[in-house]
């Protein structure tokens, strides 16, 4: 079935939103949010039309619009860790929006956003160590320039060990956070697969129920026709019996006249 004008406009605007989402935007950028709101309105109107697309295509449109909406909501979060976790839960589209795309643009945007959030989270976790390391470097330069006593040198070494331990702890924490994010992603994907299988099973059950309903309807029609035929045969048999009795009575009266 050919796409309607509303569907074509929806596809064009969706492609434009995907292109805007792939770009680095200023915090004050407002166009993408307005475009996504317009996409939601157009999608609702498309679902109300009599000549609407196939259910699979409508679900794909809804999936992409929900992805863009979730992407905007994730960008409004203050913490990079919250942004990374929110992006892990997003589900991009499965098919390209236009024929020019080899892979769905929402998948590319999803990968770019995850990489950006992971980089920001690592920078925030390790950013607190850099000023301390710079201070340690300046302290070492100053110690080598002015010369310190053995106790002061020992204190500087201990300070160096403490700072190194602090840096190791920060790196370990960053690795644990990334491992947690990967584990959450795997759990989310597993849950999506389970939900997808349940939806397939439910769809199969609905199809089987529809087929059984159609078969039951056909059998009911056949039984009704058979019952009508049985009633017709019974009526004819009764008429024949009545006629036979009537003729027999006439013959009986003719053969055996009334006694005087």
Tab-separated table of C-alpha atoms in Angstrom:
chain	number	residue	atom	x	y	z
A	1	UNK	CA	0.000	0.000	0.000
A	2	UNK	CA	1.335	3.430	-0.979
A	3	UNK	CA	2.366	5.750	1.836
A	4	UNK	CA	0.007	8.612	2.616
A	5	UNK	CA	1.062	12.248	2.717
A	6	UNK	CA	1.049	12.220	6.520
A	7	UNK	CA	3.294	9.161	6.603
A	8	UNK	CA	5.748	10.747	4.150
A	9	UNK	CA	5.915	13.892	6.277
A	10	UNK	CA	6.461	11.735	9.350
A	11	UNK	CA	9.349	9.912	7.670
A	12	UNK	CA	10.986	13.180	6.555
A	13	UNK	CA	10.706	14.743	10.001
A	14	UNK	CA	11.939	11.538	11.646
A	15	UNK	CA	14.996	11.479	9.397
A	16	UNK	CA	15.678	15.145	10.229
A	17	UNK	CA	15.412	14.430	13.975
A	18	UNK	CA	17.832	11.516	13.673
A	19	UNK	CA	20.324	13.769	11.899
A	20	UNK	CA	19.991	16.436	14.617
A	21	UNK	CA	20.408	13.831	17.356
A	22	UNK	CA	23.661	12.626	15.771
A	23	UNK	CA	25.156	16.127	15.899
A	24	UNK	CA	26.733	17.803	18.932
A	25	UNK	CA	24.145	20.291	20.068
A	26	UNK	CA	24.278	23.311	22.340
A	27	UNK	CA	22.430	23.018	25.668
A	28	UNK	CA	20.102	25.792	24.497
A	29	UNK	CA	19.185	23.969	21.275
A	30	UNK	CA	15.372	23.735	21.140
A	31	UNK	CA	14.589	22.462	17.654
A	32	UNK	CA	14.960	18.735	18.361
A	33	UNK	CA	12.569	18.849	21.315
A	34	UNK	CA	9.936	20.671	19.238
A	35	UNK	CA	10.423	18.271	16.333
A	36	UNK	CA	9.970	15.229	18.585
A	37	UNK	CA	6.755	16.710	20.006
A	38	UNK	CA	5.520	17.222	16.433
A	39	UNK	CA	6.458	13.602	15.645
A	40	UNK	CA	4.312	12.384	18.537
A	41	UNK	CA	1.313	14.369	17.252
A	42	UNK	CA	1.793	13.094	13.689
A	43	UNK	CA	2.125	9.509	14.921
A	44	UNK	CA	-1.131	9.772	16.865
A	45	UNK	CA	-2.895	11.145	13.792
A	46	UNK	CA	-1.430	8.385	11.629
A	47	UNK	CA	-2.769	5.689	13.970
A	48	UNK	CA	-6.277	7.180	13.705
A	49	UNK	CA	-6.369	7.091	9.895
A	50	UNK	CA	-8.314	4.383	8.096
A	51	UNK	CA	-5.480	3.851	5.578
A	52	UNK	CA	-2.796	3.493	8.241
A	53	UNK	CA	0.395	1.462	7.626
A	54	UNK	CA	0.988	-2.107	8.756
A	55	UNK	CA	1.180	-2.703	12.538
A	56	UNK	CA	4.878	-3.651	12.275
A	57	UNK	CA	5.699	-0.342	10.584
A	58	UNK	CA	3.675	1.619	13.141
A	59	UNK	CA	5.529	-0.143	15.966
A	60	UNK	CA	8.855	0.779	14.332
A	61	UNK	CA	7.810	4.440	14.075
A	62	UNK	CA	6.733	4.403	17.737
A	63	UNK	CA	10.025	2.761	18.744
A	64	UNK	CA	12.085	5.483	17.035
A	65	UNK	CA	9.985	8.327	18.439
A	66	UNK	CA	10.229	6.860	21.953
A	67	UNK	CA	14.000	6.526	21.499
A	68	UNK	CA	14.373	10.195	20.554
A	69	UNK	CA	12.116	11.240	23.431
A	70	UNK	CA	14.133	9.126	25.899
A	71	UNK	CA	17.360	10.563	24.490
A	72	UNK	CA	16.179	14.101	25.233
A	73	UNK	CA	15.103	13.134	28.743
A	74	UNK	CA	18.490	11.490	29.387
A	75	UNK	CA	20.328	14.629	28.291
A	76	UNK	CA	18.455	16.660	30.916
A	77	UNK	CA	19.912	14.555	33.757
A	78	UNK	CA	22.619	16.233	35.817
A	79	UNK	CA	24.960	13.303	36.502
A	80	UNK	CA	26.921	11.578	33.752
A	81	UNK	CA	26.362	8.249	35.533
A	82	UNK	CA	22.592	8.738	35.372
A	83	UNK	CA	22.914	9.700	31.708
A	84	UNK	CA	24.909	6.531	30.963
A	85	UNK	CA	22.392	4.295	32.740
A	86	UNK	CA	19.448	6.025	31.063
A	87	UNK	CA	21.068	5.584	27.637
A	88	UNK	CA	21.622	1.884	28.350
A	89	UNK	CA	17.849	1.461	28.717
A	90	UNK	CA	17.020	3.105	25.386
A	91	UNK	CA	15.954	0.865	22.500
A	92	UNK	CA	16.867	2.195	19.029
A	93	UNK	CA	15.023	1.365	15.831
A	94	UNK	CA	15.588	-1.893	13.973
A	95	UNK	CA	15.169	-0.735	10.362
A	96	UNK	CA	16.505	2.290	8.416
A	97	UNK	CA	14.178	5.243	8.047
A	98	UNK	CA	15.239	6.075	4.467
A	99	UNK	CA	16.584	3.958	1.625
A	100	UNK	CA	19.949	5.785	1.782
A	101	UNK	CA	20.734	4.379	5.245
A	102	UNK	CA	22.615	1.104	5.490
A	103	UNK	CA	22.158	0.829	9.234
A	104	UNK	CA	19.426	2.484	11.301
A	105	UNK	CA	20.404	6.019	12.241
A	106	UNK	CA	19.020	5.560	15.741
A	107	UNK	CA	21.501	2.729	16.357
A	108	UNK	CA	24.372	4.998	15.321
A	109	UNK	CA	23.068	7.760	17.593
A	110	UNK	CA	22.731	5.252	20.426
A	111	UNK	CA	26.353	4.116	20.077
A	112	UNK	CA	27.634	7.697	19.874
A	113	UNK	CA	25.649	8.746	22.937
A	114	UNK	CA	26.814	5.752	24.987
A	115	UNK	CA	30.444	6.441	24.089
A	116	UNK	CA	30.036	10.123	24.975
A	117	UNK	CA	28.397	9.364	28.334
A	118	UNK	CA	31.021	6.746	29.175
A	119	UNK	CA	33.789	9.237	28.415
A	120	UNK	CA	32.147	11.897	30.576
A	121	UNK	CA	31.697	9.449	33.440
A	122	UNK	CA	35.345	8.374	33.256
A	123	UNK	CA	36.473	12.012	33.123
A	124	UNK	CA	34.397	12.893	36.190
A	125	UNK	CA	35.708	9.911	38.132
A	126	UNK	CA	39.332	10.548	37.248
A	127	UNK	CA	39.130	14.337	37.126
A	128	UNK	CA	39.556	14.694	40.871
A	129	UNK	CA	42.923	12.927	40.747
A	130	UNK	CA	44.583	15.276	38.243
A	131	UNK	CA	44.837	18.355	40.528
A	132	UNK	CA	46.309	16.186	43.266
A	133	UNK	CA	48.867	14.708	40.871
A	134	UNK	CA	49.798	18.183	39.685
A	135	UNK	CA	50.278	19.261	43.292
A	136	UNK	CA	52.439	16.204	43.906
A	137	UNK	CA	54.565	17.004	40.855
A	138	UNK	CA	55.100	20.578	42.027
A	139	UNK	CA	55.896	19.346	45.520
A	140	UNK	CA	58.487	16.929	44.127
A	141	UNK	CA	60.076	19.678	42.058
A	142	UNK	CA	60.188	21.939	45.061
A	143	UNK	CA	61.714	19.181	47.220
A	144	UNK	CA	64.421	18.482	44.696
A	145	UNK	CA	65.148	22.206	44.372
A	146	UNK	CA	65.428	23.205	48.040
A	147	UNK	CA	66.479	19.867	49.572
A	148	UNK	CA	64.661	18.289	52.524
A	149	UNK	CA	65.640	16.377	55.607
A	150	UNK	CA	65.238	12.627	55.766
A	151	UNK	CA	61.987	12.896	57.750
A	152	UNK	CA	60.523	15.348	55.274
A	153	UNK	CA	61.585	13.125	52.386
A	154	UNK	CA	59.941	10.174	54.125
A	155	UNK	CA	56.733	12.190	54.516
A	156	UNK	CA	56.808	13.089	50.824
A	157	UNK	CA	57.210	9.423	49.903
A	158	UNK	CA	54.300	8.475	52.128
A	159	UNK	CA	52.221	11.233	50.576
A	160	UNK	CA	53.135	9.904	47.150
A	161	UNK	CA	52.042	6.402	48.185
A	162	UNK	CA	48.756	7.708	49.558
A	163	UNK	CA	48.032	9.653	46.382
A	164	UNK	CA	48.949	6.644	44.241
A	165	UNK	CA	46.577	4.500	46.313
A	166	UNK	CA	43.871	7.127	45.870
A	167	UNK	CA	44.396	7.110	42.099
A	168	UNK	CA	44.229	3.292	42.018
A	169	UNK	CA	40.992	3.380	43.986
A	170	UNK	CA	39.515	5.933	41.574
A	171	UNK	CA	40.455	3.810	38.563
A	172	UNK	CA	39.068	0.691	40.226
A	173	UNK	CA	35.819	2.534	40.976
A	174	UNK	CA	35.606	3.665	37.362
A	175	UNK	CA	36.088	0.089	36.126
A	176	UNK	CA	33.422	-1.159	38.529
A	177	UNK	CA	30.991	1.479	37.307
A	178	UNK	CA	31.636	0.503	33.687
A	179	UNK	CA	31.232	-3.175	34.586
A	180	UNK	CA	27.951	-2.355	36.316
A	181	UNK	CA	26.755	-0.440	33.262
A	182	UNK	CA	27.659	-3.376	30.977
A	183	UNK	CA	25.893	-5.808	33.317
A	184	UNK	CA	22.812	-3.601	33.346
A	185	UNK	CA	22.874	-3.470	29.557
A	186	UNK	CA	23.110	-7.264	29.311
A	187	UNK	CA	20.233	-7.688	31.763
A	188	UNK	CA	18.158	-5.178	29.832
A	189	UNK	CA	18.825	-6.962	26.545
A	190	UNK	CA	17.934	-10.301	28.142
A	191	UNK	CA	14.676	-8.835	29.466
A	192	UNK	CA	13.897	-7.406	26.025
A	193	UNK	CA	14.461	-10.826	24.454
A	194	UNK	CA	12.157	-12.471	27.002
A	195	UNK	CA	9.469	-9.842	26.389
A	196	UNK	CA	9.897	-10.289	22.630
A	197	UNK	CA	9.472	-14.054	22.939
A	198	UNK	CA	6.394	-13.579	25.132
A	199	UNK	CA	4.924	-11.209	22.543
A	200	UNK	CA	5.579	-13.742	19.795
A	201	UNK	CA	3.940	-16.487	21.859
A	202	UNK	CA	0.961	-14.231	22.574
A	203	UNK	CA	0.651	-13.332	18.884
A	204	UNK	CA	0.755	-17.016	17.952
A	205	UNK	CA	-1.930	-17.790	20.558
A	206	UNK	CA	-4.122	-14.981	19.210
A	207	UNK	CA	-3.726	-16.289	15.657
A	208	UNK	CA	-4.625	-19.800	16.790
A	209	UNK	CA	-7.650	-18.447	18.658
A	210	UNK	CA	-8.783	-16.576	15.542
A	211	UNK	CA	-8.370	-19.717	13.429
A	212	UNK	CA	-10.305	-21.801	15.956
A	213	UNK	CA	-13.037	-19.169	16.050
A	214	UNK	CA	-13.335	-19.240	12.263
A	215	UNK	CA	-13.477	-23.047	12.264
A	216	UNK	CA	-16.102	-23.009	14.999
A	217	UNK	CA	-18.142	-20.502	13.036
A	218	UNK	CA	-17.969	-22.676	9.915
A	219	UNK	CA	-19.008	-25.763	11.862
A	220	UNK	CA	-21.904	-23.826	13.428
A	221	UNK	CA	-23.112	-22.762	9.979
A	222	UNK	CA	-22.890	-26.341	8.732
A	223	UNK	CA	-24.775	-27.616	11.789
A	224	UNK	CA	-27.446	-24.990	11.301
A	225	UNK	CA	-27.869	-25.962	7.655
A	226	UNK	CA	-27.993	-29.628	8.619
A	227	UNK	CA	-30.641	-28.893	11.249
A	228	UNK	CA	-32.725	-27.028	8.668
A	229	UNK	CA	-32.448	-29.969	6.291
A	230	UNK	CA	-33.511	-32.379	9.046
A	231	UNK	CA	-36.555	-30.241	9.841
A	232	UNK	CA	-37.524	-30.155	6.147
A	233	UNK	CA	-37.270	-33.955	5.830
A	234	UNK	CA	-39.298	-34.454	9.008
A	235	UNK	CA	-42.025	-32.143	7.673
A	236	UNK	CA	-42.233	-34.050	4.421
A	237	UNK	CA	-42.399	-37.379	6.227
A	238	UNK	CA	-45.267	-36.112	8.415
A	239	UNK	CA	-47.166	-34.866	5.362
A	240	UNK	CA	-46.725	-38.211	3.654
A	241	UNK	CA	-47.942	-40.080	6.762
A	242	UNK	CA	-51.020	-37.816	7.069
A	243	UNK	CA	-51.864	-38.296	3.375
A	244	UNK	CA	-51.441	-42.067	3.702
A	245	UNK	CA	-53.753	-42.174	6.733
A	246	UNK	CA	-56.342	-40.012	4.933
A	247	UNK	CA	-56.331	-42.240	1.850
A	248	UNK	CA	-56.484	-45.387	4.011
A	249	UNK	CA	-59.561	-44.072	5.834
A	250	UNK	CA	-61.314	-43.313	2.556
A	251	UNK	CA	-60.551	-46.783	1.250
A	252	UNK	CA	-61.698	-48.336	4.526
A	253	UNK	CA	-65.007	-46.474	4.338
A	254	UNK	CA	-65.524	-47.565	0.719
A	255	UNK	CA	-64.712	-51.201	1.345
A	256	UNK	CA	-66.720	-51.544	4.562
A	257	UNK	CA	-69.985	-49.603	4.156
A	258	UNK	CA	-72.048	-48.537	7.130
A	259	UNK	CA	-74.245	-51.278	8.611
A	260	UNK	CA	-77.999	-50.731	8.405
